[in-house]
PDB file of C-alpha atoms in Angstrom:
ATOM      1  CA  MET A   1     -51.476   9.773  69.487  1.00 56.00           C
ATOM      2  CA  PRO A   2     -52.998  12.246  66.998  1.00 62.00           C
ATOM      3  CA  MET A   3     -50.847  15.194  65.934  1.00 65.00           C
ATOM      4  CA  PRO A   4     -52.073  18.723  66.743  1.00 66.00           C
ATOM      5  CA  PHE A   5     -53.833  20.748  64.028  1.00 61.00           C
ATOM      6  CA  GLY A   6     -54.375  17.587  61.987  1.00 66.00           C
ATOM      7  CA  LEU A   7     -50.695  17.381  60.947  1.00 70.00           C
ATOM      8  CA  PRO A   8     -49.295  14.050  59.705  1.00 77.00           C
ATOM      9  CA  PRO A   9     -46.943  12.189  62.087  1.00 84.00           C
ATOM     10  CA  PRO A  10     -43.193  12.990  61.818  1.00 88.00           C
ATOM     11  CA  ASP A  11     -41.347  10.917  59.247  1.00 93.00           C
ATOM     12  CA  PRO A  12     -37.635  10.491  60.150  1.00 96.00           C
ATOM     13  CA  ALA A  13     -35.119   9.964  57.362  1.00 96.00           C
ATOM     14  CA  LEU A  14     -31.389   9.451  56.903  1.00 97.00           C
ATOM     15  CA  GLU A  15     -29.260  10.155  53.845  1.00 98.00           C
ATOM     16  CA  LEU A  16     -25.633   9.454  53.023  1.00 98.00           C
ATOM     17  CA  PHE A  17     -23.932  11.290  50.162  1.00 98.00           C
ATOM     18  CA  VAL A  18     -20.467  10.236  48.979  1.00 98.00           C
ATOM     19  CA  ALA A  19     -18.526  12.001  46.206  1.00 98.00           C
ATOM     20  CA  SER A  20     -15.123  11.390  44.659  1.00 98.00           C
ATOM     21  CA  HIS A  21     -14.432  15.099  45.195  1.00 98.00           C
ATOM     22  CA  GLY A  22     -16.242  17.731  47.262  1.00 98.00           C
ATOM     23  CA  MET A  23     -17.818  20.594  45.301  1.00 98.00           C
ATOM     24  CA  SER A  24     -19.900  23.604  46.352  1.00 97.00           C
ATOM     25  CA  GLN A  25     -21.156  26.406  44.100  1.00 97.00           C
ATOM     26  CA  GLY A  26     -18.837  25.150  41.366  1.00 97.00           C
ATOM     27  CA  LEU A  27     -15.681  25.262  43.504  1.00 97.00           C
ATOM     28  CA  SER A  28     -13.495  22.470  44.883  1.00 98.00           C
ATOM     29  CA  GLN A  29     -13.964  21.874  48.628  1.00 97.00           C
ATOM     30  CA  THR A  30     -11.727  18.858  49.263  1.00 97.00           C
ATOM     31  CA  GLU A  31      -8.484  17.295  48.079  1.00 95.00           C
ATOM     32  CA  GLY A  32     -10.128  13.867  47.947  1.00 96.00           C
ATOM     33  CA  ALA A  33     -13.505  12.269  48.676  1.00 98.00           C
ATOM     34  CA  GLN A  34     -16.331  14.024  50.506  1.00 98.00           C
ATOM     35  CA  VAL A  35     -18.891  12.345  52.784  1.00 98.00           C
ATOM     36  CA  ILE A  36     -22.116  14.089  53.859  1.00 98.00           C
ATOM     37  CA  PRO A  37     -24.393  12.322  56.381  1.00 98.00           C
ATOM     38  CA  ARG A  38     -27.820  13.946  56.774  1.00 98.00           C
ATOM     39  CA  ALA A  39     -30.653  13.329  59.258  1.00 98.00           C
ATOM     40  CA  TYR A  40     -34.021  15.068  59.265  1.00 97.00           C
ATOM     41  CA  LEU A  41     -37.681  14.899  60.219  1.00 97.00           C
ATOM     42  CA  ARG A  42     -40.439  15.517  57.694  1.00 94.00           C
ATOM     43  CA  VAL A  43     -43.848  16.775  58.840  1.00 94.00           C
ATOM     44  CA  GLY A  44     -46.069  17.472  55.874  1.00 91.00           C
ATOM     45  CA  ASP A  45     -44.359  20.101  53.700  1.00 94.00           C
ATOM     46  CA  VAL A  46     -41.700  20.918  56.340  1.00 96.00           C
ATOM     47  CA  HIS A  47     -38.269  19.302  56.698  1.00 96.00           C
ATOM     48  CA  ALA A  48     -35.927  20.055  59.612  1.00 98.00           C
ATOM     49  CA  GLY A  49     -32.604  18.452  60.418  1.00 98.00           C
ATOM     50  CA  LEU A  50     -28.831  18.654  60.174  1.00 98.00           C
ATOM     51  CA  PHE A  51     -25.926  17.532  58.036  1.00 98.00           C
ATOM     52  CA  TRP A  52     -22.132  17.663  58.127  1.00 98.00           C
ATOM     53  CA  ARG A  53     -19.577  17.711  55.342  1.00 98.00           C
ATOM     54  CA  ASN A  54     -15.807  17.407  55.409  1.00 98.00           C
ATOM     55  CA  ILE A  55     -13.703  20.094  53.741  1.00 97.00           C
ATOM     56  CA  ASP A  56      -9.977  20.661  53.243  1.00 95.00           C
ATOM     57  CA  SER A  57      -9.268  24.208  54.377  1.00 90.00           C
ATOM     58  CA  PRO A  58      -6.553  26.012  56.378  1.00 89.00           C
ATOM     59  CA  VAL A  59      -9.241  27.241  58.796  1.00 89.00           C
ATOM     60  CA  ALA A  60     -11.578  24.226  59.283  1.00 93.00           C
ATOM     61  CA  THR A  61     -12.027  20.504  58.657  1.00 95.00           C
ATOM     62  CA  GLY A  62     -15.798  20.511  58.206  1.00 96.00           C
ATOM     63  CA  ILE A  63     -19.096  22.379  58.240  1.00 97.00           C
ATOM     64  CA  LEU A  64     -22.116  21.423  60.346  1.00 98.00           C
ATOM     65  CA  ALA A  65     -25.453  22.840  59.191  1.00 98.00           C
ATOM     66  CA  LEU A  66     -28.859  22.980  60.870  1.00 98.00           C
ATOM     67  CA  PHE A  67     -31.616  23.522  58.327  1.00 98.00           C
ATOM     68  CA  ALA A  68     -35.371  23.942  57.903  1.00 98.00           C
ATOM     69  CA  ARG A  69     -37.092  23.637  54.525  1.00 98.00           C
ATOM     70  CA  VAL A  70     -40.631  24.271  53.319  1.00 98.00           C
ATOM     71  CA  SER A  71     -41.652  22.592  50.049  1.00 97.00           C
ATOM     72  CA  ARG A  72     -44.811  23.287  48.081  1.00 96.00           C
ATOM     73  CA  LYS A  73     -45.825  21.476  44.912  1.00 95.00           C
ATOM     74  CA  HIS A  74     -48.663  22.193  42.510  1.00 95.00           C
ATOM     75  CA  ARG A  75     -48.923  19.875  39.528  1.00 95.00           C
ATOM     76  CA  ALA A  76     -45.550  20.101  37.738  1.00 96.00           C
ATOM     77  CA  THR A  77     -44.269  23.099  39.725  1.00 98.00           C
ATOM     78  CA  GLN A  78     -42.328  22.840  42.991  1.00 98.00           C
ATOM     79  CA  LEU A  79     -40.897  25.578  45.227  1.00 98.00           C
ATOM     80  CA  ASP A  80     -38.428  24.879  48.068  1.00 98.00           C
ATOM     81  CA  LEU A  81     -37.433  27.543  50.622  1.00 98.00           C
ATOM     82  CA  THR A  82     -34.570  26.712  53.011  1.00 98.00           C
ATOM     83  CA  ALA A  83     -32.833  28.435  55.925  1.00 98.00           C
ATOM     84  CA  LEU A  84     -29.471  27.095  57.150  1.00 98.00           C
ATOM     85  CA  TYR A  85     -27.300  27.940  60.155  1.00 98.00           C
ATOM     86  CA  ARG A  86     -23.758  26.754  59.422  1.00 98.00           C
ATOM     87  CA  THR A  87     -20.877  26.242  61.864  1.00 96.00           C
ATOM     88  CA  ARG A  88     -17.275  25.472  60.998  1.00 95.00           C
ATOM     89  CA  THR A  89     -15.900  22.417  62.803  1.00 95.00           C
ATOM     90  CA  GLY A  90     -12.271  21.592  63.566  1.00 93.00           C
ATOM     91  CA  THR A  91     -11.273  25.246  63.725  1.00 88.00           C
ATOM     92  CA  HIS A  92      -9.328  27.175  66.364  1.00 79.00           C
ATOM     93  CA  ARG A  93     -10.723  30.533  65.299  1.00 75.00           C
ATOM     94  CA  THR A  94     -13.042  32.299  67.723  1.00 74.00           C
ATOM     95  CA  THR A  95     -14.529  34.604  65.061  1.00 75.00           C
ATOM     96  CA  GLY A  96     -16.082  33.873  61.685  1.00 83.00           C
ATOM     97  CA  ARG A  97     -17.236  30.401  62.755  1.00 92.00           C
ATOM     98  CA  HIS A  98     -20.950  30.800  61.988  1.00 95.00           C
ATOM     99  CA  ALA A  99     -22.956  31.890  58.938  1.00 96.00           C
ATOM    100  CA  TRP A 100     -26.598  32.011  57.883  1.00 98.00           C
ATOM    101  CA  GLU A 101     -27.700  30.987  54.403  1.00 98.00           C
ATOM    102  CA  PHE A 102     -31.091  31.298  52.685  1.00 98.00           C
ATOM    103  CA  ASP A 103     -31.923  29.271  49.564  1.00 98.00           C
ATOM    104  CA  ALA A 104     -34.814  29.160  47.097  1.00 98.00           C
ATOM    105  CA  THR A 105     -35.269  26.523  44.384  1.00 98.00           C
ATOM    106  CA  LEU A 106     -37.984  26.528  41.710  1.00 98.00           C
ATOM    107  CA  ARG A 107     -38.580  23.443  39.552  1.00 98.00           C
ATOM    108  CA  GLN A 108     -40.905  23.210  36.568  1.00 98.00           C
ATOM    109  CA  GLY A 109     -41.666  20.065  34.592  1.00 97.00           C
ATOM    110  CA  PHE A 110     -42.750  19.762  30.961  1.00 97.00           C
ATOM    111  CA  GLY A 111     -43.086  16.050  30.453  1.00 96.00           C
ATOM    112  CA  ARG A 112     -39.563  14.616  30.165  1.00 97.00           C
ATOM    113  CA  LEU A 113     -38.048  18.109  30.229  1.00 98.00           C
ATOM    114  CA  GLY A 114     -37.420  19.877  33.518  1.00 98.00           C
ATOM    115  CA  LEU A 115     -36.149  23.357  34.369  1.00 98.00           C
ATOM    116  CA  ARG A 116     -34.519  24.345  37.656  1.00 98.00           C
ATOM    117  CA  LEU A 117     -33.649  27.769  39.070  1.00 98.00           C
ATOM    118  CA  ASN A 118     -31.713  27.960  42.340  1.00 98.00           C
ATOM    119  CA  ALA A 119     -30.591  30.996  44.372  1.00 98.00           C
ATOM    120  CA  GLU A 120     -28.388  30.937  47.518  1.00 98.00           C
ATOM    121  CA  PHE A 121     -27.796  34.039  49.659  1.00 98.00           C
ATOM    122  CA  ALA A 122     -25.567  34.536  52.706  1.00 98.00           C
ATOM    123  CA  PRO A 123     -25.705  37.933  54.473  1.00 97.00           C
ATOM    124  CA  ARG A 124     -22.166  37.257  55.696  1.00 95.00           C
ATOM    125  CA  GLU A 125     -20.132  34.281  54.457  1.00 94.00           C
ATOM    126  CA  PHE A 126     -18.152  33.502  57.622  1.00 93.00           C
ATOM    127  CA  GLU A 127     -15.276  36.034  57.739  1.00 89.00           C
ATOM    128  CA  LEU A 128     -16.167  37.347  54.262  1.00 90.00           C
ATOM    129  CA  GLY A 129     -19.050  39.582  53.221  1.00 93.00           C
ATOM    130  CA  LYS A 130     -22.360  39.150  51.429  1.00 96.00           C
ATOM    131  CA  SER A 131     -22.568  36.255  48.959  1.00 97.00           C
ATOM    132  CA  TRP A 132     -24.942  35.383  46.097  1.00 97.00           C
ATOM    133  CA  PHE A 133     -25.007  32.232  43.958  1.00 98.00           C
ATOM    134  CA  VAL A 134     -27.598  31.734  41.213  1.00 98.00           C
ATOM    135  CA  GLU A 135     -27.805  28.641  39.002  1.00 98.00           C
ATOM    136  CA  PHE A 136     -30.160  27.678  36.178  1.00 98.00           C
ATOM    137  CA  GLY A 137     -30.407  24.674  33.909  1.00 98.00           C
ATOM    138  CA  PRO A 138     -32.500  22.041  32.136  1.00 98.00           C
ATOM    139  CA  SER A 139     -32.688  18.289  32.602  1.00 98.00           C
ATOM    140  CA  PHE A 140     -34.077  15.665  30.226  1.00 98.00           C
ATOM    141  CA  GLN A 141     -35.215  12.141  31.088  1.00 98.00           C
ATOM    142  CA  ILE A 142     -33.777   9.823  28.456  1.00 98.00           C
ATOM    143  CA  ALA A 143     -35.111   6.650  30.137  1.00 96.00           C
ATOM    144  CA  LYS A 144     -36.939   5.710  33.322  1.00 94.00           C
ATOM    145  CA  GLY A 145     -34.697   6.818  36.198  1.00 95.00           C
ATOM    146  CA  THR A 146     -31.991   8.280  33.920  1.00 98.00           C
ATOM    147  CA  SER A 147     -31.600  11.992  33.151  1.00 98.00           C
ATOM    148  CA  LEU A 148     -29.130  14.270  31.415  1.00 98.00           C
ATOM    149  CA  PHE A 149     -28.606  17.779  32.805  1.00 98.00           C
ATOM    150  CA  ALA A 150     -26.654  20.995  32.349  1.00 98.00           C
ATOM    151  CA  ASN A 151     -26.413  24.028  34.653  1.00 98.00           C
ATOM    152  CA  VAL A 152     -24.847  27.471  34.426  1.00 98.00           C
ATOM    153  CA  GLY A 153     -24.184  29.552  37.550  1.00 98.00           C
ATOM    154  CA  ARG A 154     -22.898  32.906  38.741  1.00 98.00           C
ATOM    155  CA  ARG A 155     -21.373  33.724  42.129  1.00 98.00           C
ATOM    156  CA  GLU A 156     -20.675  37.181  43.506  1.00 98.00           C
ATOM    157  CA  ARG A 157     -19.130  37.504  46.958  1.00 96.00           C
ATOM    158  CA  SER A 158     -17.665  40.420  48.867  1.00 95.00           C
ATOM    159  CA  GLY A 159     -14.014  39.679  49.630  1.00 92.00           C
ATOM    160  CA  ALA A 160     -13.606  36.918  47.008  1.00 95.00           C
ATOM    161  CA  PRO A 161     -13.427  36.736  43.183  1.00 96.00           C
ATOM    162  CA  ASP A 162     -16.660  36.648  41.176  1.00 98.00           C
ATOM    163  CA  TYR A 163     -16.982  33.850  38.613  1.00 98.00           C
ATOM    164  CA  ASN A 164     -19.289  31.911  36.290  1.00 98.00           C
ATOM    165  CA  SER A 165     -19.665  28.140  36.571  1.00 98.00           C
ATOM    166  CA  ILE A 166     -21.004  25.244  34.548  1.00 98.00           C
ATOM    167  CA  ASN A 167     -21.699  21.577  35.215  1.00 98.00           C
ATOM    168  CA  VAL A 168     -23.013  18.892  32.873  1.00 98.00           C
ATOM    169  CA  GLY A 169     -23.669  15.225  33.488  1.00 98.00           C
ATOM    170  CA  VAL A 170     -26.008  12.278  33.918  1.00 98.00           C
ATOM    171  CA  SER A 171     -27.882  10.827  36.905  1.00 98.00           C
ATOM    172  CA  ARG A 172     -29.325   7.351  37.378  1.00 98.00           C
ATOM    173  CA  ALA A 173     -31.765   6.118  40.045  1.00 97.00           C
ATOM    174  CA  VAL A 174     -31.035   2.563  41.178  1.00 96.00           C
ATOM    175  CA  GLY A 175     -33.904   0.889  42.989  1.00 88.00           C
ATOM    176  CA  GLY A 176     -35.901   3.216  45.174  1.00 86.00           C
ATOM    177  CA  ASN A 177     -33.187   4.660  47.396  1.00 95.00           C
ATOM    178  CA  ILE A 178     -29.909   5.125  45.478  1.00 98.00           C
ATOM    179  CA  VAL A 179     -29.034   7.853  42.971  1.00 98.00           C
ATOM    180  CA  LEU A 180     -25.755   7.736  41.036  1.00 98.00           C
ATOM    181  CA  ASP A 181     -24.373  10.891  39.449  1.00 98.00           C
ATOM    182  CA  ALA A 182     -21.489  11.694  37.089  1.00 98.00           C
ATOM    183  CA  ARG A 183     -20.756  15.292  36.117  1.00 98.00           C
ATOM    184  CA  TYR A 184     -18.064  17.682  34.933  1.00 98.00           C
ATOM    185  CA  HIS A 185     -17.591  21.011  36.752  1.00 98.00           C
ATOM    186  CA  ALA A 186     -15.762  24.080  35.433  1.00 98.00           C
ATOM    187  CA  THR A 187     -15.495  27.836  36.010  1.00 98.00           C
ATOM    188  CA  ASP A 188     -14.231  30.739  33.905  1.00 98.00           C
ATOM    189  CA  ARG A 189     -11.537  31.588  36.502  1.00 98.00           C
ATOM    190  CA  SER A 190      -9.289  28.517  36.350  1.00 97.00           C
ATOM    191  CA  GLU A 191      -6.246  30.823  36.370  1.00 97.00           C
ATOM    192  CA  LEU A 192      -6.980  31.426  40.077  1.00 97.00           C
ATOM    193  CA  GLY A 193      -5.835  27.922  41.042  1.00 96.00           C
ATOM    194  CA  PRO A 194      -7.069  24.364  41.736  1.00 96.00           C
ATOM    195  CA  ARG A 195     -10.263  25.452  43.545  1.00 96.00           C
ATOM    196  CA  TYR A 196     -11.528  27.002  40.302  1.00 98.00           C
ATOM    197  CA  ALA A 197     -10.209  24.320  37.909  1.00 97.00           C
ATOM    198  CA  GLY A 198     -12.404  21.933  35.937  1.00 97.00           C
ATOM    199  CA  ARG A 199     -12.869  18.402  37.253  1.00 97.00           C
ATOM    200  CA  PHE A 200     -14.953  15.244  36.792  1.00 98.00           C
ATOM    201  CA  VAL A 201     -16.879  14.051  39.877  1.00 98.00           C
ATOM    202  CA  LEU A 202     -18.689  10.773  40.620  1.00 98.00           C
ATOM    203  CA  SER A 203     -21.198  10.595  43.495  1.00 98.00           C
ATOM    204  CA  ALA A 204     -23.837   8.393  45.093  1.00 98.00           C
ATOM    205  CA  ARG A 205     -26.744   9.270  47.379  1.00 98.00           C
ATOM    206  CA  LEU A 206     -28.346   6.639  49.638  1.00 98.00           C
ATOM    207  CA  SER A 207     -31.730   7.416  51.250  1.00 96.00           C
ATOM    208  CA  LEU A 208     -32.958   5.372  54.227  1.00 90.00           C
TER     209      LEU A 208
END
């Protein structure tokens, strides 16, 4: 049956991300491994779906997110705009369970060299206030399917410490549906405890 307005048919997809340690915006999220299953539908430039990730926190055991993303690409330039509605799972709290987030990512290629700028904004980060995270960095393809990368970031959040972050590493595509990643994360506020401490993380992403 033809789609309305000449749209392509929906393309369902599944992803499974597994990491030796959960990280988000340069901070530790788990005491051990993190698993993130993701399911979505793609219709042209639009993706819509959901994912869940486990966390180790006194107030919740996970976060479920519904998201919609619009991607536009012109030659070597790509822009992604994403809206997420996040809900804490495994929590007994009746307030501060939900939070909106809005992301924008710009990628620009120059042959083997790539540049990436990412911004994440939450009007209210659960029980905390407004939150910004901005990250920028280059990547360089050293061989087919293998790239080196480095990123520097800055987070400012009402009700929590501000900090700068860095991560450097290497990624490797295996076949057409697996990406392996090894990187080191660190912040400039390690004196604040284990969440802010540097650590080495291995991960794998499987796309179906």
